[in-house]
CSV table of C-alpha atoms and ligand atoms in Angstrom, one decimal:
chain,number,residue,atom,x,y,z
A,1,MET,CA,-15.1,-1.1,3.9
A,2,MET,CA,-13.1,-4.3,4.9
A,3,PRO,CA,-11.9,-4.9,8.3
A,4,ASN,CA,-8.3,-4.7,8.4
A,5,TYR,CA,-7.8,-1.4,9.8
A,6,ALA,CA,-8.8,-0.7,13.5
A,7,PRO,CA,-9.7,3.1,13.4
A,8,ALA,CA,-9.8,5.6,16.6
A,9,PRO,CA,-13.2,6.0,17.9
A,10,ILE,CA,-13.3,9.0,17.0
A,11,VAL,CA,-13.9,11.1,13.3
A,12,PRO,CA,-11.9,14.0,12.2
A,13,VAL,CA,-13.3,16.6,10.1
A,14,LEU,CA,-10.6,19.4,10.4
A,15,GLY,CA,-7.3,20.5,10.5
A,16,ARG,CA,-4.8,23.6,10.9
A,17,GLY,CA,-1.2,23.2,11.3
A,18,SER,CA,-0.9,21.0,14.3
A,19,ARG,CA,-4.1,21.1,15.4
A,20,VAL,CA,-7.2,18.8,13.9
A,21,TRP,CA,-11.1,19.0,15.1
A,22,ASP,CA,-13.3,15.7,15.0
A,23,GLN,CA,-17.1,15.6,14.5
A,24,ALA,CA,-17.7,16.5,18.0
A,25,GLY,CA,-16.2,19.7,17.6
A,26,ARG,CA,-12.9,18.7,20.5
A,27,GLU,CA,-9.5,19.3,19.6
A,28,TYR,CA,-6.4,17.8,19.3
A,29,ILE,CA,-2.6,18.2,18.9
A,30,ASP,CA,-1.1,16.1,16.0
A,31,LEU,CA,2.0,14.3,17.1
A,32,ALA,CA,2.0,11.6,14.2
A,33,GLY,CA,1.6,14.3,11.4
A,34,GLY,CA,-0.5,11.7,9.4
A,35,ILE,CA,1.6,8.8,9.5
A,36,ALA,CA,4.3,10.9,9.6
A,37,VAL,CA,3.5,12.7,6.1
A,38,ASN,CA,2.2,15.7,6.7
A,39,VAL,CA,5.6,17.5,7.2
A,40,LEU,CA,4.4,20.8,6.9
A,41,GLY,CA,0.8,20.4,8.8
A,42,HIS,CA,-2.6,20.6,8.0
A,43,ALA,CA,-3.8,23.0,5.4
A,44,HIS,CA,-1.0,24.8,4.4
A,45,PRO,CA,-1.6,28.1,2.8
A,46,GLU,CA,0.7,27.4,0.2
A,47,LEU,CA,0.0,24.1,-0.5
A,48,VAL,CA,-3.4,25.1,-0.6
A,49,GLU,CA,-2.7,27.5,-2.9
A,50,VAL,CA,-0.8,25.3,-5.2
A,51,LEU,CA,-3.1,22.7,-5.4
A,52,HIS,CA,-6.0,25.3,-5.7
A,53,ASP,CA,-4.1,26.5,-8.8
A,54,GLN,CA,-3.2,23.4,-10.4
A,55,ALA,CA,-6.6,21.7,-9.9
A,56,GLN,CA,-7.5,25.1,-12.3
A,57,ARG,CA,-5.1,24.0,-15.0
A,58,LEU,CA,-5.1,20.5,-15.6
A,59,TRP,CA,-5.5,17.4,-13.7
A,60,HIS,CA,-4.3,14.0,-15.4
A,61,LEU,CA,-3.2,13.5,-19.0
A,62,SER,CA,-1.6,10.0,-18.5
A,63,ASN,CA,2.2,9.6,-19.0
A,64,ALA,CA,1.7,9.6,-22.7
A,65,TYR,CA,2.9,13.3,-22.0
A,66,THR,CA,4.7,14.6,-19.2
A,67,ASN,CA,3.6,17.7,-17.8
A,68,GLU,CA,5.6,21.2,-16.1
A,69,PRO,CA,5.1,20.0,-12.6
A,70,ALA,CA,6.6,16.9,-13.0
A,71,LEU,CA,9.1,18.4,-14.6
A,72,ASP,CA,10.0,21.1,-12.2
A,73,LEU,CA,9.9,18.4,-8.9
A,74,ALA,CA,12.1,15.8,-11.1
A,75,ARG,CA,14.3,18.7,-11.1
A,76,LYS,CA,14.4,19.6,-7.6
A,77,LEU,CA,14.9,16.4,-6.6
A,78,VAL,CA,18.2,15.7,-8.8
A,79,ASP,CA,19.3,19.2,-7.9
A,80,LEU,CA,19.1,18.2,-4.0
A,81,THR,CA,20.4,14.4,-3.9
A,82,PHE,CA,22.8,12.0,-5.6
A,83,ALA,CA,20.2,11.3,-8.3
A,84,ASP,CA,20.4,12.0,-11.8
A,85,ARG,CA,16.7,10.4,-12.9
A,86,VAL,CA,13.7,10.1,-11.1
A,87,PHE,CA,10.6,7.9,-11.6
A,88,PHE,CA,7.0,8.8,-10.1
A,89,SER,CA,4.1,7.0,-8.2
A,90,ASN,CA,1.8,7.4,-6.1
A,91,SER,CA,2.8,5.8,-2.4
A,92,GLY,CA,5.8,4.2,-0.7
A,93,GLY,CA,5.0,0.8,-1.5
A,94,GLU,CA,5.1,1.3,-5.5
A,95,ALA,CA,8.4,3.7,-5.3
A,96,ASN,CA,9.7,0.3,-3.4
A,97,GLU,CA,8.6,-1.9,-5.9
A,98,ALA,CA,9.4,-0.1,-8.7
A,99,ALA,CA,13.2,0.4,-6.9
A,100,LEU,CA,13.2,-3.8,-6.7
A,101,LYS,CA,12.2,-3.8,-10.1
A,102,LEU,CA,14.6,-1.3,-11.4
A,103,ALA,CA,17.5,-3.3,-9.4
A,104,ARG,CA,16.5,-6.9,-10.6
A,105,ARG,CA,16.3,-5.6,-14.0
A,106,TYR,CA,19.5,-3.6,-13.9
A,107,ALA,CA,21.4,-6.9,-12.7
A,108,HIS,CA,19.7,-9.2,-15.8
A,109,ASP,CA,20.5,-6.7,-18.3
A,110,ARG,CA,24.5,-6.3,-17.0
A,111,HIS,CA,25.1,-9.1,-15.2
A,112,GLY,CA,22.4,-12.4,-16.8
A,113,PRO,CA,19.6,-13.7,-15.1
A,114,ASP,CA,21.2,-15.4,-12.2
A,115,LYS,CA,22.4,-12.1,-10.3
A,116,ALA,CA,18.7,-11.6,-8.4
A,117,GLU,CA,19.1,-12.0,-4.9
A,118,ILE,CA,17.9,-9.1,-3.0
A,119,ILE,CA,19.2,-8.7,1.2
A,120,ALA,CA,17.0,-7.2,3.4
A,121,PHE,CA,16.9,-7.0,7.2
A,122,ASP,CA,14.6,-8.1,10.1
A,123,GLN,CA,12.0,-5.8,11.4
A,124,ALA,CA,11.9,-3.9,7.9
A,125,PHE,CA,9.0,-2.9,6.8
A,126,HIS,CA,9.1,-1.3,2.9
A,127,GLY,CA,5.2,-1.6,1.8
A,128,ARG,CA,2.2,-3.8,1.2
A,129,THR,CA,2.8,-4.9,-2.2
A,130,LEU,CA,3.2,-8.6,-2.2
A,131,PHE,CA,7.3,-7.9,-3.2
A,132,THR,CA,7.6,-5.1,-0.5
A,133,VAL,CA,5.9,-7.1,2.0
A,134,THR,CA,8.3,-10.0,1.5
A,135,VAL,CA,11.3,-8.4,1.3
A,136,GLY,CA,10.1,-7.1,4.6
A,137,GLY,CA,11.2,-8.2,7.5
A,138,GLN,CA,8.1,-8.8,9.1
A,139,PRO,CA,6.7,-12.3,8.5
A,140,LYS,CA,3.2,-11.5,10.2
A,141,TYR,CA,2.7,-8.8,6.9
A,142,SER,CA,3.5,-11.7,4.4
A,143,ASP,CA,2.6,-15.4,5.9
A,144,GLY,CA,-1.0,-16.2,4.4
A,145,PHE,CA,-1.1,-14.8,0.5
A,146,GLY,CA,0.0,-17.7,-1.3
A,147,PRO,CA,3.6,-17.9,-2.6
A,148,LYS,CA,6.1,-15.6,-2.3
A,149,PRO,CA,8.6,-14.2,-4.4
A,150,GLY,CA,11.6,-15.6,-4.4
A,151,ASP,CA,15.4,-15.0,-3.8
A,152,ILE,CA,15.0,-12.9,-0.8
A,153,THR,CA,17.4,-13.3,2.5
A,154,HIS,CA,17.1,-11.9,5.7
A,155,VAL,CA,19.6,-11.0,7.9
A,156,PRO,CA,19.8,-8.8,11.4
A,157,PHE,CA,20.2,-5.5,11.0
A,158,ASN,CA,22.5,-3.4,11.9
A,159,ASP,CA,24.5,-6.7,11.9
A,160,ALA,CA,27.6,-6.1,9.5
A,161,ASP,CA,29.2,-9.4,9.5
A,162,ALA,CA,26.3,-11.2,9.1
A,163,LEU,CA,25.4,-9.2,5.9
A,164,GLY,CA,29.0,-9.7,4.8
A,165,ASP,CA,28.6,-13.3,5.6
A,166,ALA,CA,25.5,-13.4,3.0
A,167,MET,CA,27.0,-11.4,0.8
A,168,SER,CA,27.7,-13.1,-2.9
A,169,ASP,CA,28.0,-12.1,-6.4
A,170,ARG,CA,24.7,-13.3,-6.6
A,171,VAL,CA,23.4,-10.5,-4.9
A,172,CYS,CA,21.8,-7.6,-7.0
A,173,ALA,CA,20.5,-5.4,-4.2
A,174,VAL,CA,20.5,-4.8,-0.6
A,175,MET,CA,17.4,-2.4,0.5
A,176,ILE,CA,18.0,-0.9,4.5
A,177,GLU,CA,15.9,1.7,5.7
A,178,PRO,CA,18.8,4.0,7.0
A,179,ILE,CA,16.5,4.4,10.8
A,180,GLN,CA,13.7,1.8,10.5
A,181,GLY,CA,10.2,3.1,11.4
A,182,GLU,CA,7.9,0.3,11.4
A,183,GLY,CA,10.5,-1.9,13.0
A,184,GLY,CA,10.7,0.6,16.3
A,185,LEU,CA,12.8,3.3,15.3
A,186,ILE,CA,15.9,1.4,15.1
A,187,ALA,CA,19.1,3.7,14.1
A,188,ALA,CA,21.5,2.2,11.3
A,189,ASP,CA,25.4,2.3,12.9
A,190,PRO,CA,27.5,5.1,10.5
A,191,ALA,CA,29.7,1.5,10.3
A,192,PHE,CA,26.8,-1.2,9.3
A,193,LEU,CA,26.0,1.7,6.3
A,194,GLN,CA,29.5,2.5,5.3
A,195,ARG,CA,30.1,-1.8,5.1
A,196,ALA,CA,27.0,-2.5,3.4
A,197,ARG,CA,27.8,0.4,0.8
A,198,ALA,CA,31.9,-1.1,0.8
A,199,LEU,CA,30.5,-5.3,0.3
A,200,CYS,CA,27.5,-3.9,-2.9
A,201,ASP,CA,30.6,-2.4,-4.8
A,202,ALA,CA,32.8,-5.7,-4.3
A,203,HIS,CA,30.3,-7.5,-5.5
A,204,GLU,CA,28.4,-5.5,-8.2
A,205,ALA,CA,25.2,-5.0,-6.0
A,206,LEU,CA,22.9,-2.1,-6.0
A,207,LEU,CA,22.4,-0.2,-2.7
A,208,ILE,CA,18.4,0.8,-1.8
A,209,PHE,CA,18.0,3.3,0.4
A,210,ASP,CA,14.4,3.2,1.4
A,211,GLU,CA,13.5,7.0,2.9
A,212,ILE,CA,10.1,6.9,2.3
A,213,GLN,CA,9.6,7.5,6.4
A,214,SER,CA,13.4,8.9,6.7
A,215,GLY,CA,13.3,11.5,4.3
A,216,MET,CA,11.6,14.8,3.4
A,217,GLY,CA,13.9,16.5,6.9
A,218,ARG,CA,12.1,14.2,8.9
A,219,THR,CA,15.5,13.6,10.8
A,220,GLY,CA,17.0,17.4,10.3
A,221,ASP,CA,18.5,16.1,7.0
A,222,LEU,CA,16.8,16.2,4.1
A,223,TYR,CA,17.7,12.5,3.7
A,224,ALA,CA,18.7,10.5,6.3
A,225,TYR,CA,21.9,9.1,3.8
A,226,GLN,CA,23.3,13.1,3.8
A,227,GLY,CA,23.3,12.7,7.4
A,228,TYR,CA,24.9,9.5,7.3
A,229,GLY,CA,27.4,10.4,4.4
A,230,VAL,CA,26.4,7.2,2.7
A,231,THR,CA,25.1,7.1,-0.7
A,232,PRO,CA,22.8,4.8,-1.8
A,233,ASP,CA,22.2,4.1,-5.8
A,234,ILE,CA,18.4,4.1,-5.5
A,235,LEU,CA,16.6,5.7,-2.9
A,236,THR,CA,12.7,5.6,-2.4
A,237,THR,CA,10.7,8.7,-1.0
A,238,ALA,CA,7.1,9.0,-0.4
A,239,LYS,CA,5.3,10.2,2.6
A,240,GLY,CA,6.6,13.6,3.3
A,241,LEU,CA,6.9,14.3,0.3
A,242,GLY,CA,3.7,15.4,-0.9
A,243,GLY,CA,2.9,17.0,2.6
A,244,GLY,CA,-0.1,14.9,2.7
A,245,PHE,CA,-1.0,14.5,-1.3
A,246,PRO,CA,-0.3,11.0,-2.2
A,247,VAL,CA,3.0,11.3,-4.4
A,248,ALA,CA,6.3,9.0,-4.4
A,249,ALA,CA,9.5,8.8,-5.9
A,250,THR,CA,12.2,6.6,-7.0
A,251,LEU,CA,15.5,7.9,-7.6
A,252,THR,CA,19.0,6.7,-9.1
A,253,THR,CA,21.2,7.4,-11.1
A,254,GLU,CA,21.5,8.1,-15.0
A,255,GLU,CA,23.6,4.1,-15.2
A,256,ILE,CA,21.4,2.2,-13.3
A,257,ALA,CA,18.0,4.3,-15.2
A,258,SER,CA,19.0,3.6,-18.5
A,259,CYS,CA,17.5,-0.1,-18.1
A,260,PHE,CA,14.5,1.2,-17.5
A,261,VAL,CA,13.8,1.5,-21.1
A,262,VAL,CA,9.8,2.7,-23.0
A,263,GLY,CA,7.3,0.2,-21.4
A,264,THR,CA,9.6,-1.8,-18.7
A,265,HIS,CA,7.9,-0.1,-15.9
A,266,GLY,CA,4.4,2.3,-15.5
A,267,SER,CA,1.8,3.6,-13.6
A,268,THR,CA,-1.5,5.7,-14.5
A,269,PHE,CA,-1.3,8.0,-11.9
A,270,GLY,CA,2.5,8.2,-11.2
A,271,GLY,CA,3.5,11.7,-11.8
A,272,ASN,CA,0.0,13.5,-12.0
A,273,PRO,CA,0.2,17.6,-12.4
A,274,LEU,CA,-1.8,17.6,-9.1
A,275,ALA,CA,0.6,15.8,-6.8
A,276,THR,CA,4.1,16.9,-8.1
A,277,ALA,CA,2.6,20.4,-8.0
A,278,VAL,CA,2.4,20.0,-4.4
A,279,ALA,CA,5.1,18.0,-4.1
A,280,GLY,CA,7.3,21.0,-5.7
A,281,ARG,CA,6.2,23.3,-3.2
A,282,VAL,CA,6.7,21.0,-0.5
A,283,LEU,CA,10.3,20.2,-1.6
A,284,ASP,CA,10.8,23.9,-2.1
A,285,ILE,CA,9.8,24.6,1.8
A,286,VAL,CA,11.5,21.8,3.8
A,287,SER,CA,14.7,22.2,1.8
A,288,ARG,CA,15.6,25.4,3.3
A,289,PRO,CA,18.6,25.1,5.8
A,290,GLU,CA,16.9,27.1,8.4
A,291,PHE,CA,13.9,25.3,8.0
A,292,LEU,CA,15.6,22.0,8.4
A,293,ASP,CA,17.8,23.8,11.3
A,294,ALA,CA,14.6,24.7,12.9
A,295,VAL,CA,13.6,20.7,13.1
A,296,LYS,CA,16.9,19.8,15.0
A,297,ALA,CA,15.8,22.7,17.6
A,298,LYS,CA,12.4,21.5,17.9
A,299,ALA,CA,13.2,18.0,18.3
A,300,ASP,CA,15.7,19.1,21.4
A,301,GLU,CA,13.1,20.2,22.9
A,302,ALA,CA,11.1,17.3,22.4
A,303,PHE,CA,14.1,14.8,23.4
A,304,THR,CA,14.6,16.6,26.5
A,305,ARG,CA,10.9,16.6,27.8
A,306,LEU,CA,10.8,13.1,26.6
A,307,ARG,CA,13.6,12.0,28.2
A,308,ALA,CA,12.8,13.8,31.6
A,309,LEU,CA,9.2,12.4,32.3
A,310,ALA,CA,11.2,8.8,31.3
A,311,ALA,CA,13.8,9.6,34.4
A,312,ASP,CA,10.5,10.7,36.4
A,313,THR,CA,8.3,7.8,35.8
A,314,GLY,CA,9.9,5.0,34.3
A,315,ALA,CA,7.7,4.6,32.1
A,316,PHE,CA,10.3,4.3,29.4
A,317,SER,CA,13.4,2.6,29.2
A,318,ASP,CA,14.7,4.7,25.9
A,319,VAL,CA,14.4,7.7,24.3
A,320,ARG,CA,15.5,7.3,20.3
A,321,GLY,CA,15.4,8.3,17.0
A,322,LYS,CA,16.4,11.8,15.0
A,323,GLY,CA,15.1,14.8,14.7
A,324,LEU,CA,10.9,15.2,15.2
A,325,TRP,CA,10.9,11.3,14.7
A,326,ILE,CA,10.9,9.7,17.9
A,327,GLY,CA,10.4,6.5,19.6
A,328,CYS,CA,10.1,6.0,23.4
A,329,GLU,CA,10.4,2.4,24.4
A,330,ILE,CA,8.0,1.3,27.0
A,331,ASP,CA,9.5,0.0,29.7
A,332,ALA,CA,8.3,-3.9,30.0
A,333,SER,CA,7.7,-3.1,34.2
A,334,THR,CA,4.6,-1.0,33.0
A,335,GLY,CA,2.8,-3.9,31.8
A,336,TRP,CA,1.3,-1.6,29.0
A,337,GLY,CA,1.6,-1.9,25.1
A,338,SER,CA,2.2,1.3,22.5
A,339,LYS,CA,-1.5,0.3,21.4
A,340,GLU,CA,-2.9,1.0,25.4
A,341,LEU,CA,-0.5,4.3,25.3
A,342,THR,CA,-1.8,5.9,22.2
A,343,ASP,CA,-5.3,5.2,23.2
A,344,ARG,CA,-5.0,6.5,26.2
A,345,VAL,CA,-2.5,9.9,25.0
A,346,LEU,CA,-6.1,10.2,22.1
A,347,GLU,CA,-8.4,10.5,25.3
A,348,TYR,CA,-6.1,13.3,26.6
A,349,GLY,CA,-6.2,15.3,23.5
A,350,ALA,CA,-2.9,14.2,21.3
A,351,MET,CA,-2.5,11.7,18.1
A,352,THR,CA,0.8,9.9,18.3
A,353,LEU,CA,1.7,6.2,16.5
A,354,LYS,CA,2.8,2.5,17.5
A,355,ALA,CA,6.3,1.7,16.3
A,356,GLY,CA,5.8,-1.8,16.7
A,357,PRO,CA,4.2,-3.6,20.4
A,358,ASP,CA,5.8,-1.5,22.7
A,359,VAL,CA,7.0,1.8,21.1
A,360,LEU,CA,5.5,5.0,21.0
A,361,ARG,CA,6.4,7.0,18.1
A,362,LEU,CA,5.9,10.6,17.5
A,363,ALA,CA,6.4,11.8,13.7
A,364,PRO,CA,4.7,15.4,14.0
A,365,ALA,CA,4.9,18.7,11.7
A,366,LEU,CA,7.9,19.6,10.6
A,367,ASN,CA,6.5,22.8,11.0
A,368,ILE,CA,4.8,22.4,14.7
A,369,GLU,CA,4.8,25.7,16.3
A,370,ASP,CA,6.3,25.6,19.6
A,371,ASP,CA,3.2,25.6,21.5
A,372,GLU,CA,1.2,23.1,20.0
A,373,LEU,CA,4.5,20.9,20.4
A,374,ALA,CA,4.2,22.3,24.2
A,375,THR,CA,0.9,21.2,24.4
A,376,GLY,CA,1.0,17.8,22.5
A,377,LEU,CA,3.9,16.9,25.0
A,378,ASP,CA,1.5,18.0,28.1
A,379,ARG,CA,-1.0,16.0,27.2
A,380,VAL,CA,1.1,12.6,26.4
A,381,GLU,CA,3.1,13.6,29.5
A,382,GLN,CA,-0.8,13.3,31.3
A,383,ALA,CA,-2.0,10.0,29.6
A,384,VAL,CA,1.7,9.1,30.8
A,385,ARG,CA,1.2,9.9,34.3
A,386,SER,CA,-2.3,8.9,34.7
A,387,LEU,CA,-1.3,5.2,33.5
A,388,VAL,CA,1.5,5.0,35.9
A,389,ALA,CA,-0.8,6.5,38.8
B,1,PLP,N1,8.7,1.8,3.8
B,1,PLP,C1,8.8,2.6,4.5
B,1,PLP,C2,10.1,2.6,5.3
B,1,PLP,C3,7.3,3.1,5.1
B,1,PLP,O1,7.5,3.6,6.6
B,1,PLP,C4,6.4,2.8,4.8
B,1,PLP,C5,4.8,3.3,5.1
B,1,PLP,O2,5.3,3.4,6.5
B,1,PLP,C6,6.2,2.4,3.5
B,1,PLP,C7,7.6,2.1,2.8
B,1,PLP,C8,4.9,2.3,2.3
B,1,PLP,O3,4.7,3.3,2.0
B,1,PLP,P1,2.9,3.2,1.4
B,1,PLP,O4,2.0,2.9,2.8
B,1,PLP,O5,2.7,4.7,1.2
B,1,PLP,O6,2.7,2.6,0.1
């Protein structure tokens, strides 16, 4: 494979719940959820069953035909959110690409070609296509690939005045992660999102929420916007949607969707029956109120332990996030970064994630068992203490 990844030295071969085993039979607790994806852990029996069942019926017929699992998933997403219409694709980057094209097309059709500016935020992450990487606010991911798509402006995240100064009637969309994931687990202030909503309304721009990482119960709400009480015009969802099976969706209103007329956009695999059958079952499970309540309870436990560890060792200057999505900012005095810490945690038998150079990120399965969570956090603690010592 090309050298664009730096895989860990171990090769996982089996996963059950929140436990994973490598080729040597060594066990790990998965506190990463893949990469904030496996919301129901590994090999969840209901997902295995639905995938197996669908695999025996129908895999692919292209979007020249619709299919029952896709219709069913679209209906569920519409019933559970603000949206009236859904476009299916296969990854977060594609869902965002569709959202951005939709916003541009809507503005073009309603207001003319000059209304094309997109406002996005420093440190944002929206995917790896050339458009989404340019809208993302991390030049290290977009530099060096030739001419970038134009008319994209970045302002500091959570700075409502900067957003206000940047807004004009030329803006067609403002794209926000309600909680920046890759950027270091930075939550939007409620007042910032409210102001963004008001500014979009005043300038007839569309508010796009990228909920690819924050959605599907990660924060304890099905979608983070529901906890904030600020409703976007377009929402993107992927990662947890398929519980590990690749699937993504772009959600919007009837009015906005109406400009995606036949032929304007498409995807060979988007909305295929295997992916949508699995996602339908994931959504059934994750959207139950008692499931989301349990996420909050598990999160309280994890936050309490990690904050105690921070107070005791001084390793973390901040432990932040929402739900089972936790960022531990490594104190500068330690001299270590997130790579060093995630490597050490793996040696101690737990999988975790980085969120930038100095934030350790946890995004475990939302149904992680209490004993798995406790054991995983024990291992994180042992790793931290071994570095502090
Ligand atoms: N948007 C956000 C907020 C993400 O966190 C990610 C992935 O980390 C993406 C978009 C891109 O998703 P994918 O890697 O599935 O294209």
